[in-house]
Amino acid sequence: MGVDSAGQTLMDNPHFIILGNEKGGTGKSTLAMHVIVHLLHQGRSVGVIDLDSRQKSLTRYLDNRKAFSEEHGLHLAMPEYTVVERSAEDSVRVMEDEERAWLEQAIRSMNTDFILIDCPGNDTWLSRVAHTYADTLLTPINDSFVDLDLIGQVTADGSKVIKLNYYSELVWDCRKARNMNDKESTDWVVTRNRLASLTSRNNRRVERALESLKRKINFRVVPGLSERVIYRELFLKGLTMMDFGKVQQIGKMQLSHVTARKEIRALVEALNLPLD
Ligand SMILES: Nc1ncnc2c1ncn2[C@@H]1O[C@H](COP(=O)(O)OP(=O)(O)OP(=O)(O)O)[C@@H](O)[C@H]1O
Ligand SMILES: [Mg+2]
């Protein structure tokens, strides 16, 4: 549950899911779309706020879904969705106040069970504010030490943490702010995306490094997704792996799709979202 800058409770009790990572292209919007459709298929209402007002990838994904649904007369389940733009004000103070007010307005306008906020792949004021709302913070990282470095620096073999880095400090600050506001805590979930091979040496090193980092910072690691062309192809139709079997026009389900759907289901279920 969120509290606005005036200390007022914003909604009845929506569950906030934030997709965040300061690195671009790690799969935030792709995962966001899959979480949204999963929730819709569970009969839950979802409000979506896109903070990436320049790329608007998630908005475009949802627009594609709407268009595909209309074109084929499918009545696909859709969330409510909106973009919060960046302020053009020069004064940092005025800009921050304006953007925060726009975000709070967007949140208030959604009367849904879940509110999902997709953050851009860089550090922005709005992204920081969004992190303070997180009941669930989902951070996908690509399978490399470059991505891992945003969370923390580890020794070459991954066995020891040298220091925590910028993004974990940001999450720490936002968790603290959230805890002061409404005494709730954030479930921070890290997942690896675009895995090449589960048996590679790199994979084992990243795994070990995550284990080391987990001991220092309070996050969970949930099963990740392999690199698959299908994720890029589905974007144009606005469809997800969850739509296989439900939407005939998605095409024939191949063996690799069955495995992909298992992966994404395992990931989404491991989020332990409140569905009861
Ligand atoms: N598991 C995957 N296999 C193959 N391609 C993937 C996978 N996950 C994401 N992609 C592709 O990678 C690209 C980046 O993904 P996405 O837009 O979801 O990342 P992002 O973190 O939201 O990026 P940004 O930070 O720029 O908003 C997209 O083209 C997407 O289709
Ligand atoms: Mg994105």
Tab-separated table of C-alpha atoms and ligand atoms in Angstrom:
chain	number	residue	atom	x	y	z
A	1	MET	CA	0.000	0.000	0.000
A	2	GLY	CA	1.335	3.472	-0.866
A	3	VAL	CA	1.353	6.732	1.011
A	4	ASP	CA	1.567	9.993	-0.938
A	5	SER	CA	3.780	13.007	-0.219
A	6	ALA	CA	1.075	14.489	2.020
A	7	GLY	CA	1.110	11.281	4.065
A	8	GLN	CA	-2.258	10.142	2.723
A	9	THR	CA	-2.984	6.561	1.870
A	10	LEU	CA	-3.342	6.409	-1.885
A	11	MET	CA	-5.485	3.386	-2.572
A	12	ASP	CA	-7.570	0.799	-0.792
A	13	ASN	CA	-4.848	-1.768	-0.916
A	14	PRO	CA	-3.304	-2.427	-4.302
A	15	HIS	CA	-0.170	-4.520	-4.433
A	16	PHE	CA	2.642	-2.527	-6.054
A	17	ILE	CA	5.039	-4.340	-8.375
A	18	ILE	CA	7.992	-2.292	-9.565
A	19	LEU	CA	10.223	-3.398	-12.443
A	20	GLY	CA	13.554	-1.742	-11.829
A	21	ASN	CA	17.221	-1.878	-12.720
A	22	GLU	CA	19.387	1.027	-13.740
A	23	LYS	CA	20.752	-0.830	-16.714
A	24	GLY	CA	18.939	-0.706	-20.041
A	25	GLY	CA	17.721	-3.724	-21.957
A	26	THR	CA	17.719	-6.341	-19.201
A	27	GLY	CA	14.127	-7.422	-19.820
A	28	LYS	CA	12.089	-5.215	-17.461
A	29	SER	CA	9.336	-4.399	-19.967
A	30	THR	CA	9.211	-7.953	-21.338
A	31	LEU	CA	8.872	-9.402	-17.853
A	32	ALA	CA	6.388	-6.686	-16.907
A	33	MET	CA	4.143	-7.710	-19.785
A	34	HIS	CA	4.252	-11.363	-18.741
A	35	VAL	CA	3.447	-10.548	-15.110
A	36	ILE	CA	0.523	-8.345	-16.245
A	37	VAL	CA	-0.994	-11.020	-18.484
A	38	HIS	CA	-0.473	-13.679	-15.803
A	39	LEU	CA	-2.398	-11.550	-13.295
A	40	LEU	CA	-5.155	-10.784	-15.811
A	41	HIS	CA	-5.540	-14.503	-16.503
A	42	GLN	CA	-5.959	-15.014	-12.742
A	43	GLY	CA	-8.928	-12.645	-12.919
A	44	ARG	CA	-7.108	-9.737	-11.238
A	45	SER	CA	-7.363	-6.132	-12.321
A	46	VAL	CA	-4.064	-4.461	-13.113
A	47	GLY	CA	-3.054	-0.819	-13.494
A	48	VAL	CA	0.134	-0.139	-15.409
A	49	ILE	CA	2.272	2.981	-15.158
A	50	ASP	CA	5.056	3.408	-17.703
A	51	LEU	CA	7.810	5.695	-16.408
A	52	ASP	CA	9.939	5.212	-19.491
A	53	SER	CA	8.347	8.134	-21.281
A	54	ARG	CA	11.028	8.256	-23.967
A	55	GLN	CA	10.956	4.652	-25.215
A	56	LYS	CA	7.497	3.702	-23.925
A	57	SER	CA	8.251	0.042	-24.750
A	58	LEU	CA	5.655	-1.365	-22.368
A	59	THR	CA	3.013	1.074	-23.605
A	60	ARG	CA	3.813	0.077	-27.178
A	61	TYR	CA	3.621	-3.615	-26.204
A	62	LEU	CA	0.169	-2.980	-24.713
A	63	ASP	CA	-0.938	-0.876	-27.702
A	64	ASN	CA	0.091	-3.791	-29.931
A	65	ARG	CA	-1.997	-6.154	-27.799
A	66	LYS	CA	-5.025	-3.902	-28.051
A	67	ALA	CA	-4.634	-3.551	-31.823
A	68	PHE	CA	-4.126	-7.315	-32.309
A	69	SER	CA	-7.133	-8.052	-30.137
A	70	GLU	CA	-9.354	-5.650	-32.080
A	71	GLU	CA	-8.076	-6.789	-35.469
A	72	HIS	CA	-8.957	-10.414	-34.686
A	73	GLY	CA	-12.065	-9.731	-32.574
A	74	LEU	CA	-10.451	-11.486	-29.616
A	75	HIS	CA	-11.459	-9.423	-26.546
A	76	LEU	CA	-8.098	-10.085	-24.902
A	77	ALA	CA	-7.899	-9.093	-21.256
A	78	MET	CA	-6.216	-5.711	-20.898
A	79	PRO	CA	-4.934	-3.672	-17.969
A	80	GLU	CA	-5.555	0.036	-17.471
A	81	TYR	CA	-2.391	1.817	-18.561
A	82	THR	CA	-0.821	5.237	-18.696
A	83	VAL	CA	2.530	6.978	-19.131
A	84	VAL	CA	3.902	9.517	-16.672
A	85	GLU	CA	5.896	12.085	-18.625
A	86	ARG	CA	9.050	13.901	-17.486
A	87	SER	CA	8.636	17.483	-16.362
A	88	ALA	CA	10.113	20.226	-18.523
A	89	GLU	CA	10.684	22.538	-15.538
A	90	ASP	CA	14.182	23.979	-15.095
A	91	SER	CA	14.175	24.144	-11.337
A	92	VAL	CA	15.002	20.735	-9.893
A	93	ARG	CA	12.709	21.306	-6.937
A	94	VAL	CA	9.722	22.278	-9.078
A	95	MET	CA	10.445	19.447	-11.511
A	96	GLU	CA	10.544	16.863	-8.705
A	97	ASP	CA	7.343	18.137	-7.112
A	98	GLU	CA	5.564	18.161	-10.454
A	99	GLU	CA	6.658	14.666	-11.424
A	100	ARG	CA	5.778	13.235	-8.028
A	101	ALA	CA	2.333	14.824	-8.261
A	102	TRP	CA	1.802	13.306	-11.729
A	103	LEU	CA	2.783	9.876	-10.478
A	104	GLU	CA	0.469	10.130	-7.477
A	105	GLN	CA	-2.332	11.274	-9.765
A	106	ALA	CA	-1.747	8.282	-12.054
A	107	ILE	CA	-1.817	5.930	-9.071
A	108	ARG	CA	-4.993	7.477	-7.693
A	109	SER	CA	-6.689	7.126	-11.067
A	110	MET	CA	-6.311	3.339	-10.947
A	111	ASN	CA	-8.776	1.333	-9.014
A	112	THR	CA	-7.098	-2.034	-9.442
A	113	ASP	CA	-5.884	-5.016	-7.405
A	114	PHE	CA	-2.314	-4.574	-8.629
A	115	ILE	CA	-0.345	-1.568	-9.814
A	116	LEU	CA	2.714	-2.351	-11.901
A	117	ILE	CA	5.269	0.389	-12.559
A	118	ASP	CA	7.866	-0.117	-15.280
A	119	CYS	CA	10.975	2.016	-14.710
A	120	PRO	CA	13.416	3.204	-17.362
A	121	GLY	CA	16.899	1.705	-17.562
A	122	ASN	CA	18.568	4.693	-15.918
A	123	ASP	CA	18.409	6.584	-12.676
A	124	THR	CA	15.598	9.139	-12.654
A	125	TRP	CA	13.823	10.935	-9.849
A	126	LEU	CA	10.512	9.277	-10.710
A	127	SER	CA	12.119	5.876	-10.744
A	128	ARG	CA	13.395	6.489	-7.211
A	129	VAL	CA	9.947	7.580	-6.044
A	130	ALA	CA	8.424	4.475	-7.645
A	131	HIS	CA	10.866	2.232	-5.761
A	132	THR	CA	9.519	3.574	-2.456
A	133	TYR	CA	6.112	2.082	-3.317
A	134	ALA	CA	7.381	-1.417	-4.039
A	135	ASP	CA	5.676	-4.324	-2.320
A	136	THR	CA	7.494	-6.453	-4.866
A	137	LEU	CA	10.572	-5.136	-6.658
A	138	LEU	CA	11.562	-7.286	-9.618
A	139	THR	CA	15.060	-6.720	-11.011
A	140	PRO	CA	16.082	-8.691	-14.085
A	141	ILE	CA	19.779	-8.804	-14.832
A	142	ASN	CA	21.489	-10.181	-17.866
A	143	ASP	CA	23.774	-13.054	-17.265
A	144	SER	CA	27.026	-11.193	-16.861
A	145	PHE	CA	29.298	-9.574	-14.334
A	146	VAL	CA	28.706	-6.218	-16.021
A	147	ASP	CA	25.066	-6.330	-14.957
A	148	LEU	CA	25.835	-7.808	-11.584
A	149	ASP	CA	28.196	-4.942	-10.936
A	150	LEU	CA	25.233	-2.594	-10.527
A	151	ILE	CA	24.227	-4.511	-7.438
A	152	GLY	CA	27.688	-5.131	-6.073
A	153	GLN	CA	31.293	-5.841	-6.890
A	154	VAL	CA	32.517	-9.354	-6.250
A	155	THR	CA	35.867	-11.122	-6.503
A	156	ALA	CA	36.725	-12.760	-9.851
A	157	ASP	CA	35.573	-16.199	-8.690
A	158	GLY	CA	32.343	-14.694	-7.316
A	159	SER	CA	32.963	-15.966	-3.806
A	160	LYS	CA	33.341	-12.639	-1.958
A	161	VAL	CA	31.669	-9.239	-2.055
A	162	ILE	CA	34.110	-6.344	-2.412
A	163	LYS	CA	31.521	-3.598	-2.105
A	164	LEU	CA	27.874	-2.901	-2.714
A	165	ASN	CA	27.121	-0.621	-5.607
A	166	TYR	CA	24.858	2.185	-6.616
A	167	TYR	CA	21.619	0.337	-7.331
A	168	SER	CA	21.616	-1.669	-4.095
A	169	GLU	CA	22.238	1.568	-2.212
A	170	LEU	CA	19.281	3.129	-3.998
A	171	VAL	CA	17.072	0.159	-3.104
A	172	TRP	CA	18.306	0.354	0.490
A	173	ASP	CA	17.351	4.060	0.701
A	174	CYS	CA	13.952	3.459	-0.885
A	175	ARG	CA	13.233	0.535	1.425
A	176	LYS	CA	14.090	2.736	4.393
A	177	ALA	CA	11.821	5.533	3.136
A	178	ARG	CA	8.992	3.087	2.554
A	179	ASN	CA	9.396	1.519	5.951
A	180	MET	CA	9.213	4.936	7.619
A	181	ASN	CA	6.081	5.845	5.665
A	182	ASP	CA	3.891	2.817	6.125
A	183	LYS	CA	5.922	0.169	7.975
A	184	GLU	CA	5.675	-2.244	5.063
A	185	SER	CA	8.708	-3.916	3.573
A	186	THR	CA	9.785	-4.565	0.008
A	187	ASP	CA	10.276	-8.075	-1.311
A	188	TRP	CA	13.256	-7.559	-3.622
A	189	VAL	CA	13.447	-10.281	-6.232
A	190	VAL	CA	16.388	-10.602	-8.614
A	191	THR	CA	16.208	-12.822	-11.664
A	192	ARG	CA	18.602	-13.608	-14.462
A	193	ASN	CA	17.408	-13.108	-18.001
A	194	ARG	CA	18.661	-14.261	-21.380
A	195	LEU	CA	20.595	-17.182	-19.928
A	196	ALA	CA	22.779	-18.791	-22.571
A	197	SER	CA	23.667	-22.090	-20.988
A	198	LEU	CA	22.985	-23.349	-17.515
A	199	THR	CA	26.170	-25.367	-17.439
A	200	SER	CA	28.627	-22.685	-18.578
A	201	ARG	CA	31.462	-21.523	-16.334
A	202	ASN	CA	30.161	-17.952	-16.513
A	203	ASN	CA	26.766	-19.133	-15.335
A	204	ARG	CA	28.228	-20.845	-12.282
A	205	ARG	CA	30.320	-17.793	-11.418
A	206	VAL	CA	27.326	-15.445	-11.675
A	207	GLU	CA	25.322	-17.863	-9.540
A	208	ARG	CA	28.035	-17.918	-6.882
A	209	ALA	CA	28.330	-14.124	-6.983
A	210	LEU	CA	24.576	-13.737	-6.466
A	211	GLU	CA	24.747	-16.095	-3.496
A	212	SER	CA	27.532	-13.960	-1.984
A	213	LEU	CA	25.564	-10.759	-2.567
A	214	LYS	CA	22.414	-12.279	-1.099
A	215	ARG	CA	24.222	-12.787	2.169
A	216	LYS	CA	24.962	-9.032	2.309
A	217	ILE	CA	21.721	-7.586	0.962
A	218	ASN	CA	18.239	-8.787	1.523
A	219	PHE	CA	17.024	-10.061	-1.848
A	220	ARG	CA	15.728	-13.333	-3.270
A	221	VAL	CA	16.864	-14.950	-6.476
A	222	VAL	CA	14.178	-16.658	-8.549
A	223	PRO	CA	14.594	-18.871	-11.630
A	224	GLY	CA	15.424	-16.912	-14.774
A	225	LEU	CA	14.671	-17.068	-18.491
A	226	SER	CA	16.769	-18.412	-21.335
A	227	GLU	CA	17.598	-16.406	-24.416
A	228	ARG	CA	14.780	-17.078	-26.923
A	229	VAL	CA	13.781	-15.358	-30.149
A	230	ILE	CA	10.103	-15.853	-29.299
A	231	TYR	CA	10.233	-13.052	-26.697
A	232	ARG	CA	11.176	-10.561	-29.393
A	233	GLU	CA	8.606	-11.902	-31.867
A	234	LEU	CA	5.669	-11.714	-29.464
A	235	PHE	CA	6.144	-7.972	-28.944
A	236	LEU	CA	4.699	-7.069	-32.357
A	237	LYS	CA	1.464	-8.913	-31.656
A	238	GLY	CA	1.323	-7.752	-28.062
A	239	LEU	CA	1.164	-11.373	-26.946
A	240	THR	CA	2.988	-13.318	-24.243
A	241	MET	CA	3.962	-16.907	-23.533
A	242	MET	CA	0.860	-17.025	-21.300
A	243	ASP	CA	-1.336	-16.539	-24.389
A	244	PHE	CA	-0.248	-19.833	-25.977
A	245	GLY	CA	-3.165	-22.217	-25.796
A	246	LYS	CA	-5.611	-19.335	-25.310
A	247	VAL	CA	-5.097	-17.328	-28.505
A	248	GLN	CA	-5.218	-19.430	-31.648
A	249	GLN	CA	-3.683	-16.682	-33.827
A	250	ILE	CA	-0.415	-16.808	-31.861
A	251	GLY	CA	0.636	-19.773	-33.985
A	252	LYS	CA	1.602	-23.351	-33.317
A	253	MET	CA	3.227	-24.135	-30.005
A	254	GLN	CA	6.604	-25.744	-30.515
A	255	LEU	CA	8.594	-27.752	-28.008
A	256	SER	CA	10.860	-24.773	-27.245
A	257	HIS	CA	7.757	-22.694	-26.475
A	258	VAL	CA	6.568	-25.286	-23.970
A	259	THR	CA	9.897	-25.018	-22.148
A	260	ALA	CA	9.807	-21.223	-22.356
A	261	ARG	CA	6.320	-21.120	-20.888
A	262	LYS	CA	7.417	-23.386	-18.042
A	263	GLU	CA	10.302	-21.012	-17.302
A	264	ILE	CA	8.174	-17.908	-17.253
A	265	ARG	CA	5.474	-19.573	-15.144
A	266	ALA	CA	8.090	-20.707	-12.624
A	267	LEU	CA	9.414	-17.157	-12.440
A	268	VAL	CA	6.021	-15.515	-12.013
A	269	GLU	CA	4.890	-18.055	-9.427
A	270	ALA	CA	8.100	-17.573	-7.450
A	271	LEU	CA	7.150	-13.910	-7.018
A	272	ASN	CA	4.577	-15.095	-4.444
A	273	LEU	CA	2.131	-12.377	-5.401
A	274	PRO	CA	-0.994	-12.177	-3.230
A	275	LEU	CA	-3.570	-14.037	-5.328
A	276	ASP	CA	-5.730	-15.646	-2.633
B	1	LIG	N1	14.718	-13.941	-22.559
B	1	LIG	C1	14.868	-13.207	-23.668
B	1	LIG	N2	15.290	-13.772	-24.832
B	1	LIG	C2	15.450	-13.036	-25.941
B	1	LIG	N3	15.197	-11.730	-26.037
B	1	LIG	C3	14.777	-11.105	-24.917
B	1	LIG	C4	14.576	-11.800	-23.685
B	1	LIG	N4	14.139	-10.904	-22.764
B	1	LIG	C5	14.072	-9.719	-23.386
B	1	LIG	N5	14.445	-9.827	-24.662
B	1	LIG	C6	14.548	-8.760	-25.693
B	1	LIG	O1	15.555	-7.853	-25.249
B	1	LIG	C7	15.209	-6.516	-25.598
B	1	LIG	C8	15.184	-5.668	-24.327
B	1	LIG	O2	14.138	-6.145	-23.498
B	1	LIG	P1	13.215	-5.128	-22.680
B	1	LIG	O3	12.751	-4.014	-23.557
B	1	LIG	O4	12.196	-5.957	-22.002
B	1	LIG	O5	14.306	-4.588	-21.644
B	1	LIG	P2	14.181	-3.357	-20.647
B	1	LIG	O6	14.975	-3.709	-19.442
B	1	LIG	O7	12.777	-2.979	-20.447
B	1	LIG	O8	14.928	-2.226	-21.484
B	1	LIG	P3	14.983	-0.655	-21.140
B	1	LIG	O9	15.882	-0.527	-19.943
B	1	LIG	O10	15.595	-0.061	-22.382
B	1	LIG	O11	13.592	-0.218	-20.857
B	1	LIG	C9	13.861	-6.596	-26.305
B	1	LIG	O12	14.084	-6.634	-27.679
B	1	LIG	C10	13.285	-7.941	-25.828
B	1	LIG	O13	12.409	-8.515	-26.773
B	2	MG	MG	11.809	-1.109	-20.680
